[in-house]
Short mmCIF file of C-alpha atoms in Angstrom, two decimals:
data_model
loop_
_atom_site.label_atom_id
_atom_site.label_comp_id
_atom_site.label_asym_id
_atom_site.label_seq_id
_atom_site.Cartn_x
_atom_site.Cartn_y
_atom_site.Cartn_z
CA MET A 1 39.90 44.37 -6.04
CA ALA A 2 39.53 40.63 -5.69
CA VAL A 3 36.35 39.33 -4.09
CA THR A 4 36.92 36.82 -1.31
CA LYS A 5 34.54 33.88 -1.55
CA LYS A 6 32.65 33.25 1.68
CA LYS A 7 33.41 29.86 3.16
CA ASP A 8 30.52 27.50 3.76
CA LEU A 9 29.94 25.90 7.16
CA GLY A 10 31.66 22.66 6.20
CA HIS A 11 34.96 24.41 5.49
CA LYS A 12 34.62 26.61 8.59
CA ILE A 13 34.50 23.45 10.66
CA VAL A 14 37.72 22.30 8.95
CA ASP A 15 39.37 25.55 10.06
CA GLN A 16 38.14 25.11 13.62
CA PHE A 17 39.59 21.60 13.87
CA SER A 18 42.83 22.85 12.32
CA SER A 19 43.13 25.51 15.03
CA MET A 20 43.03 22.64 17.56
CA GLY A 21 45.84 20.78 15.80
CA ILE A 22 43.50 18.25 14.12
CA GLN A 23 43.84 18.01 10.36
CA VAL A 24 40.64 16.98 8.56
CA LYS A 25 39.43 17.31 4.98
CA LEU A 26 35.85 17.87 3.85
CA ALA A 27 35.00 14.98 1.49
CA LYS A 28 31.38 15.76 0.59
CA THR A 29 28.26 17.60 1.65
CA VAL A 30 24.74 16.14 1.45
CA GLU A 31 21.59 18.25 1.76
CA SER A 32 18.38 16.60 2.95
CA PRO A 33 15.09 18.34 3.82
CA ARG A 34 15.91 18.79 7.52
CA PHE A 35 19.68 18.35 7.77
CA THR A 36 23.00 19.09 6.16
CA THR A 37 25.54 16.28 6.60
CA TYR A 38 29.27 16.94 6.23
CA TYR A 39 31.57 13.97 5.63
CA TYR A 40 35.25 14.28 6.64
CA ASN A 41 38.45 12.31 6.25
CA MET A 42 41.38 12.58 8.67
CA GLN A 43 44.91 13.01 7.40
CA ASP A 44 46.21 11.16 10.46
CA PRO A 45 43.83 8.40 11.60
CA LEU A 46 45.69 8.23 14.91
CA GLN A 47 44.17 11.62 15.82
CA ILE A 48 40.70 10.06 16.11
CA LEU A 49 40.90 9.93 19.93
CA LYS A 50 41.85 13.60 20.11
CA LEU A 51 38.99 14.38 17.72
CA LYS A 52 36.48 12.67 20.02
CA ASP A 53 37.65 14.86 22.88
CA LYS A 54 37.56 18.09 20.92
CA HIS A 55 34.50 17.80 18.66
CA VAL A 56 32.19 19.07 21.43
CA ASP A 57 34.02 22.40 21.39
CA VAL A 58 33.45 22.66 17.65
CA ILE A 59 29.75 21.84 17.53
CA ARG A 60 28.51 23.54 20.71
CA ASP A 61 27.25 26.53 18.71
CA PHE A 62 25.13 24.40 16.39
CA ASN A 63 21.60 23.15 16.97
CA LYS A 64 20.87 19.41 16.92
CA VAL A 65 24.20 17.92 15.82
CA ASN A 66 24.78 14.21 15.43
CA VAL A 67 28.36 12.92 15.14
CA VAL A 68 28.98 9.54 13.49
CA TYR A 69 32.41 7.87 13.48
CA GLY A 70 33.25 5.41 10.75
CA HIS A 71 31.20 4.86 7.59
CA PRO A 72 30.80 1.98 5.14
CA GLU A 73 31.89 4.41 2.40
CA GLY A 74 35.22 4.90 4.21
CA TYR A 75 34.80 8.39 5.67
CA SER A 76 36.41 9.02 9.06
CA PHE A 77 33.41 10.79 10.56
CA SER A 78 30.43 12.95 9.71
CA LEU A 79 28.54 15.84 11.28
CA MET A 80 24.78 15.99 10.71
CA ILE A 81 23.55 19.51 11.49
CA GLN A 82 19.92 20.60 11.62
CA LYS A 83 19.04 23.39 9.23
CA LYS A 84 17.85 26.68 10.66
CA LYS A 85 15.31 26.98 7.85
CA VAL A 86 13.49 23.73 7.14
CA SER A 87 12.22 23.13 3.60
CA THR A 88 8.94 21.26 3.17
CA LEU A 89 9.27 18.03 1.25
CA LYS A 90 6.20 17.85 -0.99
CA VAL A 91 5.03 14.51 -2.33
CA SER A 92 4.85 16.05 -5.80
CA LYS A 93 8.65 16.44 -5.73
CA LEU A 94 9.25 12.73 -5.17
CA LYS A 95 10.13 10.44 -8.03
CA GLN A 96 7.69 7.58 -7.83
CA PRO A 97 8.89 4.12 -8.90
CA LYS A 98 7.19 2.35 -11.75
CA THR A 99 4.44 0.27 -10.19
CA GLN A 100 1.77 -2.07 -11.47
CA SER A 101 -0.56 -4.30 -9.52
CA PRO A 102 0.10 -6.71 -7.94
CA HIS A 103 3.72 -5.50 -7.59
CA ILE A 104 3.06 -2.21 -5.79
CA LYS A 105 5.73 0.24 -4.66
CA VAL A 106 5.32 3.74 -3.19
CA ASN A 107 7.88 6.44 -2.41
CA ILE A 108 7.19 7.96 1.01
CA GLY A 109 10.11 10.36 1.50
CA LEU A 110 13.87 10.93 1.47
CA ASP A 111 16.63 9.67 3.74
CA LEU A 112 19.64 11.64 4.99
CA LEU A 113 21.50 10.93 1.75
CA ASN A 114 18.58 12.36 -0.24
CA LYS A 115 17.75 8.87 -1.50
CA ASP A 116 14.18 7.66 -1.99
CA VAL A 117 12.54 5.71 0.81
CA ILE A 118 10.43 3.04 -0.87
CA LEU A 119 7.71 0.78 0.50
CA ASP A 120 7.78 -2.33 -1.68
CA PHE A 121 4.74 -4.43 -0.83
CA ASP A 122 6.35 -7.51 -2.34
CA LYS A 123 8.73 -7.27 0.64
CA THR A 124 6.61 -5.34 3.15
CA ASN A 125 3.82 -7.58 4.35
CA HIS A 126 2.48 -5.49 7.23
CA LEU A 127 3.45 -2.01 8.46
CA LEU A 128 3.39 -0.54 11.97
CA VAL A 129 3.45 3.27 12.25
CA ALA A 130 3.69 5.08 15.58
CA GLY A 131 4.18 8.68 16.61
CA THR A 132 2.89 11.18 19.13
CA THR A 133 0.82 14.28 18.38
CA GLY A 134 2.69 16.50 15.92
CA SER A 135 4.98 13.68 14.79
CA GLY A 136 3.58 13.57 11.25
CA LYS A 137 1.80 10.23 11.56
CA SER A 138 -1.31 11.37 9.70
CA ALA A 139 0.83 12.94 6.98
CA PHE A 140 2.73 9.67 6.60
CA ILE A 141 -0.47 7.62 6.17
CA ASN A 142 -1.95 10.18 3.77
CA THR A 143 1.21 10.07 1.66
CA ILE A 144 0.91 6.29 1.32
CA LEU A 145 -2.78 6.48 0.39
CA TYR A 146 -2.40 9.40 -2.01
CA THR A 147 0.52 7.75 -3.80
CA LEU A 148 -1.37 4.46 -3.97
CA ILE A 149 -4.57 5.88 -5.49
CA LYS A 150 -2.60 7.98 -7.96
CA ALA A 151 -0.25 5.24 -9.15
CA VAL A 152 -2.50 2.16 -9.27
CA ASP A 153 -5.80 1.69 -11.12
CA GLN A 154 -8.78 1.39 -8.78
CA GLU A 155 -9.83 -1.98 -10.14
CA ASP A 156 -6.41 -3.49 -9.36
CA TYR A 157 -6.58 -3.39 -5.55
CA GLU A 158 -8.97 -3.01 -2.61
CA LEU A 159 -8.64 -0.49 0.19
CA LYS A 160 -10.28 -0.97 3.60
CA LEU A 161 -9.96 2.05 5.92
CA ILE A 162 -10.78 1.76 9.63
CA ASP A 163 -11.13 5.16 11.29
CA PRO A 164 -12.69 5.06 14.79
CA LYS A 165 -11.97 8.80 15.16
CA ARG A 166 -14.07 9.51 12.00
CA VAL A 167 -11.76 12.26 10.71
CA SER A 168 -8.69 10.66 9.13
CA PHE A 169 -9.94 9.17 5.87
CA ASN A 170 -13.04 11.13 4.85
CA ALA A 171 -11.31 12.46 1.74
CA PHE A 172 -10.94 8.93 0.33
CA LYS A 173 -14.36 7.45 1.14
CA SER A 174 -16.03 8.32 -2.18
CA LEU A 175 -13.63 6.17 -4.23
CA LYS A 176 -15.20 3.01 -5.57
CA ASN A 177 -12.56 0.60 -4.34
CA VAL A 178 -12.55 2.11 -0.83
CA GLU A 179 -14.58 0.85 2.12
CA LEU A 180 -14.58 3.19 5.13
CA ILE A 181 -15.33 1.78 8.59
CA THR A 182 -15.98 4.18 11.47
CA GLU A 183 -17.63 1.91 14.05
CA THR A 184 -15.62 -0.60 16.08
CA GLU A 185 -18.39 -3.19 15.64
CA GLN A 186 -18.04 -2.79 11.88
CA ALA A 187 -14.27 -3.26 12.22
CA SER A 188 -14.80 -6.62 13.89
CA ASP A 189 -17.19 -7.66 11.09
CA LEU A 190 -14.66 -6.54 8.47
CA PHE A 191 -11.93 -8.62 10.10
CA THR A 192 -14.28 -11.63 9.98
CA GLN A 193 -14.92 -11.09 6.25
CA LEU A 194 -11.21 -10.72 5.56
CA ILE A 195 -10.47 -13.96 7.43
CA LYS A 196 -13.00 -15.76 5.21
CA LEU A 197 -11.38 -14.27 2.12
CA MET A 198 -7.94 -15.24 3.42
CA GLU A 199 -9.01 -18.84 4.13
CA PHE A 200 -10.57 -19.14 0.70
CA ARG A 201 -7.35 -17.99 -0.95
CA TYR A 202 -5.36 -20.51 1.08
CA GLU A 203 -7.75 -23.30 0.09
CA TYR A 204 -7.44 -22.34 -3.55
CA MET A 205 -3.63 -22.31 -3.47
CA GLU A 206 -3.59 -25.66 -1.71
CA SER A 207 -6.00 -27.33 -4.13
CA HIS A 208 -4.19 -25.96 -7.19
CA GLY A 209 -0.61 -26.31 -6.02
CA GLU A 210 -0.14 -22.54 -6.23
CA THR A 211 2.41 -20.65 -4.11
CA ASP A 212 2.43 -17.17 -5.64
CA LYS A 213 0.24 -14.77 -3.62
CA ASN A 214 0.21 -12.33 -6.53
CA ILE A 215 -2.40 -14.37 -8.37
CA PHE A 216 -4.82 -12.50 -6.07
CA LYS A 217 -5.74 -8.84 -6.12
CA PRO A 218 -3.92 -6.95 -3.30
CA THR A 219 -6.09 -5.92 -0.36
CA PHE A 220 -4.86 -3.08 1.88
CA VAL A 221 -6.28 -2.59 5.37
CA VAL A 222 -5.38 0.65 7.20
CA VAL A 223 -6.23 1.10 10.90
CA ASP A 224 -6.03 4.54 12.48
CA GLU A 225 -6.18 4.64 15.53
CA LEU A 226 -5.20 1.14 16.79
CA ALA A 227 -5.30 2.23 20.46
CA GLU A 228 -8.93 3.32 20.10
CA LEU A 229 -9.84 -0.03 18.56
CA MET A 230 -8.15 -1.94 21.37
CA LEU A 231 -9.70 0.27 24.05
CA VAL A 232 -13.29 -0.07 22.84
CA ASP A 233 -13.48 -3.59 21.40
CA ARG A 234 -10.31 -5.55 22.16
CA ALA A 235 -12.24 -8.75 22.86
CA ASN A 236 -13.72 -8.92 19.36
CA CYS A 237 -10.89 -7.36 17.35
CA GLU A 238 -7.50 -8.40 18.71
CA ASP A 239 -7.57 -12.15 18.01
CA LYS A 240 -8.97 -11.60 14.51
CA LEU A 241 -6.36 -8.95 13.78
CA ILE A 242 -3.53 -11.18 14.94
CA ARG A 243 -4.83 -14.02 12.78
CA LEU A 244 -4.89 -11.74 9.73
CA LEU A 245 -1.38 -10.52 10.49
CA GLN A 246 -0.08 -14.07 10.85
CA LYS A 247 -1.63 -15.55 7.71
CA GLY A 248 -2.70 -12.60 5.55
CA ARG A 249 0.73 -12.06 4.03
CA GLN A 250 0.52 -15.16 1.83
CA ALA A 251 -3.04 -14.22 0.79
CA ASN A 252 -1.90 -10.81 -0.50
CA ILE A 253 -3.57 -8.96 2.36
CA HIS A 254 -1.46 -6.09 3.71
CA ILE A 255 -2.27 -4.40 7.03
CA ILE A 256 -1.06 -0.95 8.07
CA LEU A 257 -1.50 -0.19 11.78
CA ALA A 258 -1.10 3.37 13.08
CA THR A 259 -1.19 4.62 16.66
CA GLN A 260 -0.28 7.61 18.79
CA ARG A 261 0.09 5.41 21.86
CA PRO A 262 2.66 2.68 21.17
CA THR A 263 2.48 1.07 24.59
CA THR A 264 2.71 -2.66 25.15
CA ASP A 265 -0.99 -2.89 26.01
CA VAL A 266 -1.79 -1.55 22.51
CA ILE A 267 1.03 -3.17 20.52
CA SER A 268 1.28 -6.66 21.96
CA GLY A 269 4.25 -8.89 21.27
CA LEU A 270 2.25 -10.90 18.73
CA ILE A 271 1.17 -7.78 16.81
CA LYS A 272 4.68 -6.34 16.78
CA ALA A 273 6.26 -9.63 15.69
CA GLN A 274 4.02 -9.84 12.61
CA CYS A 275 4.67 -6.25 11.44
CA ASP A 276 7.87 -6.79 9.50
CA THR A 277 8.29 -3.11 8.56
CA ARG A 278 8.03 -0.50 11.31
CA VAL A 279 8.07 3.30 11.27
CA CYS A 280 8.97 5.27 14.39
CA LEU A 281 8.14 8.97 14.31
CA LYS A 282 8.56 11.43 17.21
CA MET A 283 8.03 9.54 20.49
CA ALA A 284 7.08 10.74 23.96
CA SER A 285 9.66 8.48 25.62
CA ALA A 286 12.51 6.10 24.95
CA LYS A 287 10.32 3.27 26.25
CA ASP A 288 7.73 3.86 23.52
CA SER A 289 10.50 3.96 20.92
CA ILE A 290 11.82 0.60 22.11
CA THR A 291 8.32 -0.84 21.75
CA VAL A 292 8.30 0.09 18.07
CA ILE A 293 11.87 -0.35 16.74
CA ASP A 294 13.73 -1.93 19.67
CA LYS A 295 15.86 1.18 20.26
CA GLY A 296 15.33 4.20 22.52
CA ILE A 297 15.95 6.82 19.83
CA GLY A 298 12.49 7.97 18.75
CA GLN A 299 12.29 10.61 21.46
CA THR A 300 15.24 12.45 19.86
CA LEU A 301 13.37 13.04 16.59
CA LEU A 302 12.21 16.52 15.58
CA GLY A 303 8.57 15.84 14.72
CA ARG A 304 6.72 16.89 11.55
CA GLY A 305 7.63 13.77 9.59
CA ASP A 306 11.15 13.17 10.92
CA GLY A 307 11.35 9.42 11.50
CA PHE A 308 13.10 6.09 11.44
CA ILE A 309 12.02 3.17 9.27
CA LYS A 310 13.12 -0.38 9.94
CA TYR A 311 12.92 -2.74 6.97
CA PRO A 312 12.77 -6.53 7.34
CA ASP A 313 15.82 -7.05 5.11
CA LYS A 314 18.12 -4.38 6.58
CA PRO A 315 20.02 -4.64 9.87
CA ASP A 316 19.71 -0.97 10.88
CA GLU A 317 16.93 1.57 10.87
CA ILE A 318 17.06 4.43 8.34
CA ARG A 319 16.34 8.03 9.25
CA PHE A 320 14.09 9.80 6.75
CA GLN A 321 11.74 12.71 6.18
CA THR A 322 8.11 11.99 5.31
CA ALA A 323 6.78 13.78 2.24
CA LEU A 324 3.77 16.05 2.78
CA VAL A 325 0.59 15.89 0.73
CA THR A 326 -1.99 18.62 1.32
CA ASP A 327 -5.72 18.06 1.81
CA ALA A 328 -6.28 20.09 -1.34
CA ALA A 329 -4.06 17.77 -3.38
CA ILE A 330 -5.88 14.70 -2.05
CA SER A 331 -9.30 16.21 -2.84
CA LYS A 332 -8.16 17.17 -6.34
CA GLN A 333 -6.88 13.67 -7.06
CA VAL A 334 -10.03 12.00 -5.73
CA LEU A 335 -12.24 14.36 -7.77
CA SER A 336 -10.23 13.65 -10.91
CA MET A 337 -10.68 9.90 -10.45
CA LYS A 338 -14.43 10.26 -9.83
CA GLN A 339 -14.87 12.40 -12.94
CA LYS A 340 -12.97 9.87 -15.03
CA SER A 341 -15.20 7.05 -13.75
CA ARG A 342 -18.40 9.02 -14.45
CA PHE A 343 -17.22 9.79 -17.99
CA VAL A 344 -16.73 6.11 -18.81
CA GLU A 345 -19.99 5.10 -17.10
CA ASP A 346 -21.93 7.68 -19.12
CA ALA A 347 -20.39 6.28 -22.29
CA LEU A 348 -21.46 2.79 -21.33
CA GLU A 349 -25.06 3.85 -20.76
CA GLU A 350 -25.32 4.95 -24.39
CA THR A 351 -24.73 1.42 -25.69
CA THR A 352 -26.94 -1.64 -25.67
CA CYS A 353 -26.60 -5.38 -25.69
CA SER A 354 -28.89 -7.68 -27.70
CA ARG A 355 -29.83 -11.16 -26.57
CA ALA A 356 -29.99 -14.03 -29.04
CA ALA A 357 -32.33 -16.93 -28.29
CA GLY A 358 -30.67 -20.23 -27.46
CA ALA A 359 -26.89 -20.18 -27.71
CA ALA A 360 -26.31 -16.48 -27.09
CA ALA A 361 -23.93 -14.62 -24.86
CA MET A 362 -24.56 -11.78 -22.50
CA ILE A 363 -22.16 -9.58 -20.61
CA ALA A 364 -23.73 -7.44 -17.89
CA ILE A 365 -21.81 -4.62 -16.24
CA SER A 366 -22.83 -3.32 -12.83
CA ASN A 367 -19.79 -1.20 -12.16
CA ILE A 368 -16.96 0.42 -14.12
CA ARG A 369 -14.35 -1.54 -12.17
CA VAL A 370 -14.97 -4.53 -14.43
CA LYS A 371 -14.27 -2.62 -17.63
CA ALA A 372 -10.75 -3.99 -18.06
CA ALA A 373 -11.93 -7.57 -17.56
CA VAL A 374 -14.84 -7.14 -19.98
CA ASP A 375 -12.52 -5.64 -22.59
CA LYS A 376 -10.28 -8.66 -22.28
CA CYS A 377 -13.20 -11.09 -22.56
CA ILE A 378 -14.65 -9.37 -25.64
CA ARG A 379 -11.27 -9.30 -27.36
CA ASN A 380 -10.46 -12.94 -26.73
CA ILE A 381 -13.59 -14.92 -25.98
CA SER A 382 -14.24 -16.04 -29.53
CA SER A 383 -10.76 -17.51 -29.80
CA TRP A 384 -11.40 -19.39 -26.54
CA GLY A 385 -14.12 -21.47 -28.21
CA PHE A 386 -17.23 -19.49 -27.20
CA LYS A 387 -20.12 -18.60 -29.53
CA LEU A 388 -20.88 -14.87 -29.54
CA PRO A 389 -23.40 -12.84 -31.55
CA LYS A 390 -21.78 -10.48 -34.02
CA ASN A 391 -23.45 -7.42 -32.49
CA LEU A 392 -22.33 -8.09 -28.93
CA SER A 393 -21.60 -4.87 -27.04
CA TRP A 394 -21.89 -3.33 -23.58
CA ALA A 395 -24.86 -3.66 -21.26
CA GLU A 396 -25.71 -1.72 -18.15
CA GLN A 397 -27.34 -3.68 -15.34
CA GLN A 398 -31.02 -2.67 -15.21
CA SER A 399 -31.97 -4.41 -11.97
CA SER A 400 -30.74 -7.25 -9.83
CA SER A 401 -33.97 -9.20 -10.35
CA TRP A 402 -33.62 -8.95 -14.13
CA LEU A 403 -30.32 -10.80 -13.85
CA GLY A 404 -31.42 -13.04 -10.99
CA LEU A 405 -28.67 -11.66 -8.79
CA THR A 406 -30.17 -12.36 -5.40
CA LYS A 407 -26.81 -12.55 -3.61
CA PHE A 408 -24.65 -10.33 -5.81
CA GLN A 409 -24.66 -6.56 -5.58
CA ASP A 410 -20.99 -6.22 -6.47
CA PRO A 411 -19.30 -5.90 -9.88
CA CYS A 412 -19.54 -9.03 -11.98
CA ILE A 413 -19.71 -10.26 -15.55
CA ILE A 414 -22.41 -12.72 -16.59
CA LEU A 415 -21.88 -15.07 -19.53
CA ASN A 416 -24.60 -17.37 -20.83
CA THR A 417 -23.10 -19.50 -23.54
CA LYS A 418 -22.17 -22.90 -25.00
CA LEU A 419 -18.92 -24.58 -25.91
CA ASN A 420 -20.57 -26.50 -28.70
CA GLU A 421 -23.76 -25.42 -30.47
CA GLN A 422 -25.08 -28.94 -31.11
CA THR A 423 -24.07 -30.98 -28.07
CA ASP A 424 -23.73 -28.74 -25.01
CA PRO A 425 -26.42 -27.16 -22.83
CA MET A 426 -26.33 -23.53 -21.81
CA ILE A 427 -23.75 -22.60 -19.16
CA ASP A 428 -24.00 -19.78 -16.64
CA ILE A 429 -20.73 -18.16 -15.60
CA VAL A 430 -20.33 -15.37 -13.08
CA ILE A 431 -16.94 -13.65 -13.17
CA TYR A 432 -16.77 -11.95 -9.78
CA HIS A 433 -14.16 -9.40 -10.77
CA GLU A 434 -13.96 -7.62 -7.42
CA LEU A 435 -12.21 -10.62 -5.85
CA GLY A 436 -10.90 -12.12 -9.06
CA HIS A 437 -13.19 -15.15 -8.79
CA ILE A 438 -15.27 -17.21 -11.23
CA ILE A 439 -18.41 -18.93 -9.99
CA ALA A 440 -19.87 -21.27 -12.60
CA GLY A 441 -22.21 -24.18 -13.27
CA PRO A 442 -24.68 -25.63 -15.80
CA ALA A 443 -27.68 -23.47 -16.64
CA ALA A 444 -31.28 -24.47 -16.01
CA GLY A 445 -30.31 -27.59 -14.12
CA HIS A 446 -28.39 -29.19 -17.00
CA LYS A 447 -25.08 -30.92 -16.69
CA GLY A 448 -22.44 -30.13 -19.23
CA ARG A 449 -18.77 -29.41 -19.77
CA TRP A 450 -18.83 -26.26 -17.65
CA ARG A 451 -15.60 -27.19 -15.89
CA GLU A 452 -13.94 -26.95 -19.30
CA VAL A 453 -15.38 -23.45 -19.67
CA MET A 454 -13.93 -22.45 -16.32
CA ASN A 455 -10.54 -23.89 -17.20
CA VAL A 456 -10.51 -21.89 -20.43
CA ILE A 457 -11.41 -18.63 -18.67
CA HIS A 458 -8.93 -19.27 -15.86
CA GLU A 459 -6.18 -19.98 -18.36
CA HIS A 460 -6.71 -16.68 -20.14
CA THR A 461 -7.62 -14.36 -17.22
CA GLY A 462 -6.02 -15.89 -14.14
CA TYR A 463 -9.31 -15.68 -12.22
CA VAL A 464 -9.95 -18.12 -9.40
CA PHE A 465 -12.90 -20.42 -10.11
CA HIS A 466 -15.44 -22.30 -7.97
CA GLU A 467 -17.63 -25.25 -8.90
CA TYR A 468 -21.02 -23.80 -8.05
CA VAL A 469 -23.38 -21.04 -9.13
CA TYR A 470 -24.73 -18.14 -7.10
CA ALA A 471 -26.71 -16.55 -9.91
CA ARG A 472 -28.62 -17.35 -13.07
CA ILE A 473 -29.58 -15.23 -16.04
CA THR A 474 -33.34 -15.59 -16.15
CA GLU A 475 -35.36 -15.67 -19.34
CA SER A 476 -37.73 -12.73 -19.77
#
C-alpha cells in the first residue's frame, strides 16, 4: 500500500487558492527563527486583483500573517506566517564575520531570509536602540557586547558603559578595557573627557594632514538607559552628548544609545539625526516607532528580539531576530579572559629588567594591555637605531614614584635611550598605549634630536606623538 506524503502548509495554500480559481505556484520556502515565508508565482499575472480580494479568506486561520506583493527577486507575492513553536536563536549559532581592530564587525541576528545581520562599525557611526519592556532591548545590547569582547582583543579598543540603573552591565565591569559608570554625575564627567580626547584627535589629524579615523583605537560608549540620564541630568549631559555624536564619528568614537522610552523629549531631533543606524524593537505605540525609524510599524512586532534595523546605506528597514546570549555565557567568557590575563601577568612577574648606566634602555610595564606594543618594540627597536642592552627583558612596575609617574597611572611603556652614543643626550619617551599616544622630550633638561626618535617610533607603530613630557625615569 502506497504511503501518501503529507503536504506542507505552503502547498496546502496553493490548493486553497486553486479552489478559488486562482492558479499559483510555490517557488520557495524560507525558515527564519520566528517565521516561515512562502514565495509564490502566479500563472496569470492578471489575476493579481482577484488574489488581493481572496487572500484574506485563505489566511484567516493563521496567526500573524504578512502579505507582500511584488519582490525584487521577481516573485508575485509572499506570505510570512508566524510559527506556532518559536525556536531560540542563540548567539553561539551565528557565524561571526572576520574582524580585526580597527575594522570591527559583529553579527547580531538573522533576517527573514535567514541572512546575517551585521553591524559594521566602519559604516555604523552611532547606534540608537529602542524597545519597550519585553522587547529584547537588553538582549540586543548584551549580544553586541558579548560578540565584541569575544572577537576583539581587549587592548585593541576601549569600552565605556553608562548604566544609571546599575544592573545592565555588571557582568562586564571586571574587564580591563571596560569603564563602568553608574552615577549621572560621572556620566557628565566621562562625556567631558571624551570631548577632550575627540578634540585632541581632530587636532592631530589637522596638523598631520591625516583623514583616516582608523589610525586611532576605537572607543565604544554604551548608554542604557538614555531616558534616565536625560531625566536626572539633562542640563549637564545633553549638549555634551550631542557634541560627541556630531564630531565623534571622525575620531573613531562610537556611541550606542538605548532606551525604553523613545519619546521626543528623550530622543531629540539632534540626537536622532546623528544616529545613522537605528534599531526599533517592540514599541508601545506607532508614535514611538515613528520617532525611531520614521514609520509606525514597531507596535506590530512580537517582542523578545523581533525588530527592525535601519542602515544608513539602505533605503528600507530590515526585519530581523536578535540572537540571545545567556548570563552564564557572558560570565564564562569574561572569566576566561580574566584568567588569560592573569596567566600572562604572572609570567611577566617572573622576569626582570636590568638597567645599564648611561645609554641604557628600560621598558616598564604597568598593565598587560601593553604586551603587544612591547613585543613589537623589542622585536624592532634595534633596527630603528636605538641602543639596547643585550639582556633587555620584561619589567613589572614596582611603584609610580620609582618611575616618576606622577600623572600616569595607566598602561605605558618608558624608554630611556639615545640615538647616538657619542653625540646625543638621554631621551625620555612615554608610549601611552591606552590611547595610542607618544609623549616625549629630552631627559634631564637636555635638548637633543628627540623629535627624530618620535618620528621613528611613529613610523613603525602608528602611535600619535606629542612634543612634551609628562614623566621622567628617575635615577636611583
